[in-house]
Amino acid sequence: MNCPSFIIGKQSGKMSHKSNLTNRKSKRGQTLLEAIAGFLVIVPIGLGCFDLVAILSTTQSNEQWAELAARAAASQHNALNAKQAAEHALERCKLTSLIKSINIEKVNYDLGRGQVSVTTTMEVLMPVPMPYFGSIECHATAIQPIVATPAPI
């Protein structure tokens, strides 16, 4: 049997030249599909990590600013002055490019319990906006004992 030199019989265990080309082409196509699928999955996960870091850092800032506002409110003698002191404390806070706004939502000045609670609301812009997820609203509440009232005699 006369066979061309590039086709080797099955006896030697080697594949033919034609089947070798077919395997290389399918491997290249498979590699391209795996790369595209990988990028479609890995890139959004990586971008989501940026958003997660932004949410965590701004939420921590919101909690610290609520605590600062509550301390300022706790040093006042009445509810009106407490609200003004809390607002003034937040005005001094520096906002980053991720924070759109921060506001006092509620000030509860309770002389009966001897404590003041301040709730803040912060609107955070995402560094990588995703569909239906361009910004979020964070809330934080801090409670401090009122230190401005004299003890009853």
Short mmCIF file of C-alpha atoms in Angstrom, two decimals:
data_model
loop_
_atom_site.label_atom_id
_atom_site.label_comp_id
_atom_site.label_asym_id
_atom_site.label_seq_id
_atom_site.Cartn_x
_atom_site.Cartn_y
_atom_site.Cartn_z
CA MET A 1 0.00 0.00 0.00
CA ASN A 2 1.45 3.30 -1.13
CA CYS A 3 0.57 6.17 1.20
CA PRO A 4 1.79 9.73 1.06
CA SER A 5 4.51 10.50 3.59
CA PHE A 6 2.37 12.88 5.70
CA ILE A 7 -0.26 10.24 6.44
CA ILE A 8 1.05 7.70 8.88
CA GLY A 9 -0.84 4.57 9.66
CA LYS A 10 -2.58 3.77 12.89
CA GLN A 11 -0.04 1.13 13.68
CA SER A 12 2.56 3.67 14.78
CA GLY A 13 0.12 5.54 17.05
CA LYS A 14 0.57 8.93 15.36
CA MET A 15 -2.23 11.04 13.95
CA SER A 16 -2.51 12.19 10.38
CA HIS A 17 -1.52 15.69 9.31
CA LYS A 18 -5.12 16.54 8.42
CA SER A 19 -6.53 15.70 11.86
CA ASN A 20 -3.67 17.60 13.54
CA LEU A 21 -4.68 20.81 11.69
CA THR A 22 -8.30 20.35 12.71
CA ASN A 23 -7.34 20.00 16.39
CA ARG A 24 -5.20 23.15 16.33
CA LYS A 25 -8.00 25.20 14.76
CA SER A 26 -10.55 24.01 17.31
CA LYS A 27 -8.15 24.74 20.17
CA ARG A 28 -7.64 28.31 18.91
CA GLY A 29 -11.38 28.85 18.68
CA GLN A 30 -11.91 27.36 22.11
CA THR A 31 -9.23 29.61 23.59
CA LEU A 32 -10.85 32.69 22.06
CA LEU A 33 -14.26 31.73 23.43
CA GLU A 34 -12.80 31.07 26.88
CA ALA A 35 -11.06 34.47 26.86
CA ILE A 36 -14.23 36.31 25.84
CA ALA A 37 -16.33 34.48 28.44
CA GLY A 38 -13.68 35.14 31.07
CA PHE A 39 -13.64 38.85 30.35
CA LEU A 40 -17.43 39.02 30.41
CA VAL A 41 -17.37 37.53 33.91
CA ILE A 42 -14.13 38.82 35.42
CA VAL A 43 -14.34 42.47 34.33
CA PRO A 44 -17.77 43.15 35.92
CA ILE A 45 -16.63 41.40 39.12
CA GLY A 46 -13.51 43.58 39.22
CA LEU A 47 -15.53 46.75 38.62
CA GLY A 48 -18.00 45.66 41.29
CA CYS A 49 -15.08 45.45 43.72
CA PHE A 50 -14.38 49.15 43.14
CA ASP A 51 -18.00 49.91 44.04
CA LEU A 52 -17.79 47.71 47.13
CA VAL A 53 -14.69 49.53 48.39
CA ALA A 54 -16.40 52.88 47.78
CA ILE A 55 -19.51 51.78 49.69
CA LEU A 56 -17.48 50.50 52.64
CA SER A 57 -15.31 53.61 52.96
CA THR A 58 -18.16 56.11 52.60
CA THR A 59 -20.38 54.17 55.01
CA GLN A 60 -17.61 54.32 57.59
CA SER A 61 -17.28 58.07 57.02
CA ASN A 62 -21.03 58.47 57.43
CA GLU A 63 -20.92 56.67 60.78
CA GLN A 64 -18.05 58.85 61.98
CA TRP A 65 -19.84 62.03 60.92
CA ALA A 66 -23.05 60.91 62.63
CA GLU A 67 -21.01 60.34 65.81
CA LEU A 68 -19.45 63.81 65.46
CA ALA A 69 -22.87 65.42 64.97
CA ALA A 70 -24.29 63.54 67.98
CA ARG A 71 -21.41 64.74 70.18
CA ALA A 72 -22.04 68.32 69.07
CA ALA A 73 -25.77 67.97 69.75
CA ALA A 74 -25.16 66.39 73.17
CA SER A 75 -23.34 69.49 74.39
CA GLN A 76 -26.41 71.74 73.92
CA HIS A 77 -29.11 72.73 76.41
CA ASN A 78 -32.22 72.20 74.26
CA ALA A 79 -33.46 70.39 71.14
CA LEU A 80 -33.35 73.42 68.82
CA ASN A 81 -29.73 74.21 69.67
CA ALA A 82 -28.88 70.51 69.42
CA LYS A 83 -30.21 70.31 65.86
CA GLN A 84 -28.33 73.47 64.86
CA ALA A 85 -25.09 72.19 66.42
CA ALA A 86 -25.42 68.86 64.58
CA GLU A 87 -26.00 70.63 61.26
CA HIS A 88 -23.04 72.93 61.90
CA ALA A 89 -20.83 69.92 62.68
CA LEU A 90 -21.73 68.33 59.34
CA GLU A 91 -21.04 71.57 57.45
CA ARG A 92 -17.40 71.36 58.53
CA CYS A 93 -16.98 67.85 57.08
CA LYS A 94 -15.15 67.65 53.77
CA LEU A 95 -17.00 65.72 51.08
CA THR A 96 -15.13 63.59 48.57
CA SER A 97 -16.03 63.22 44.91
CA LEU A 98 -17.94 60.03 45.74
CA ILE A 99 -20.25 61.74 48.25
CA LYS A 100 -23.02 63.76 46.64
CA SER A 101 -24.59 64.98 49.87
CA ILE A 102 -24.89 64.37 53.60
CA ASN A 103 -27.84 65.62 55.64
CA ILE A 104 -29.29 65.37 59.13
CA GLU A 105 -32.37 63.18 58.88
CA LYS A 106 -33.46 63.29 62.53
CA VAL A 107 -32.27 64.63 65.88
CA ASN A 108 -33.93 63.12 68.95
CA TYR A 109 -33.02 65.16 72.05
CA ASP A 110 -34.44 63.15 74.96
CA LEU A 111 -33.88 64.73 78.38
CA GLY A 112 -35.82 61.94 80.12
CA ARG A 113 -33.32 59.31 79.01
CA GLY A 114 -30.42 61.75 79.07
CA GLN A 115 -29.31 61.03 75.53
CA VAL A 116 -29.42 62.48 72.04
CA SER A 117 -29.56 60.45 68.84
CA VAL A 118 -28.66 61.82 65.44
CA THR A 119 -29.49 60.09 62.15
CA THR A 120 -27.65 61.14 58.99
CA THR A 121 -28.36 60.33 55.35
CA MET A 122 -25.57 60.25 52.79
CA GLU A 123 -25.95 59.87 49.04
CA VAL A 124 -22.97 58.06 47.53
CA LEU A 125 -22.14 58.06 43.81
CA MET A 126 -20.65 54.82 42.52
CA PRO A 127 -17.22 55.10 40.86
CA VAL A 128 -18.33 52.53 38.27
CA PRO A 129 -22.10 52.92 37.85
CA MET A 130 -23.86 49.70 36.96
CA PRO A 131 -27.40 49.54 35.53
CA TYR A 132 -29.93 50.46 38.24
CA PHE A 133 -27.05 51.06 40.65
CA GLY A 134 -25.63 54.55 39.98
CA SER A 135 -25.91 55.81 43.55
CA ILE A 136 -26.94 54.53 46.95
CA GLU A 137 -28.25 56.15 50.11
CA CYS A 138 -26.57 55.32 53.42
CA HIS A 139 -28.09 55.95 56.84
CA ALA A 140 -26.23 56.10 60.15
CA THR A 141 -27.46 56.71 63.69
CA ALA A 142 -25.30 57.71 66.63
CA ILE A 143 -26.35 58.04 70.29
CA GLN A 144 -24.50 60.16 72.84
CA PRO A 145 -25.30 61.05 76.46
CA ILE A 146 -26.39 64.66 77.02
CA VAL A 147 -23.59 66.43 78.83
CA ALA A 148 -25.01 69.99 78.84
CA THR A 149 -27.72 69.60 81.49
CA PRO A 150 -26.88 70.00 85.16
CA ALA A 151 -27.64 67.12 87.49
CA PRO A 152 -30.89 67.42 89.49
CA ILE A 153 -30.48 68.45 93.09
#
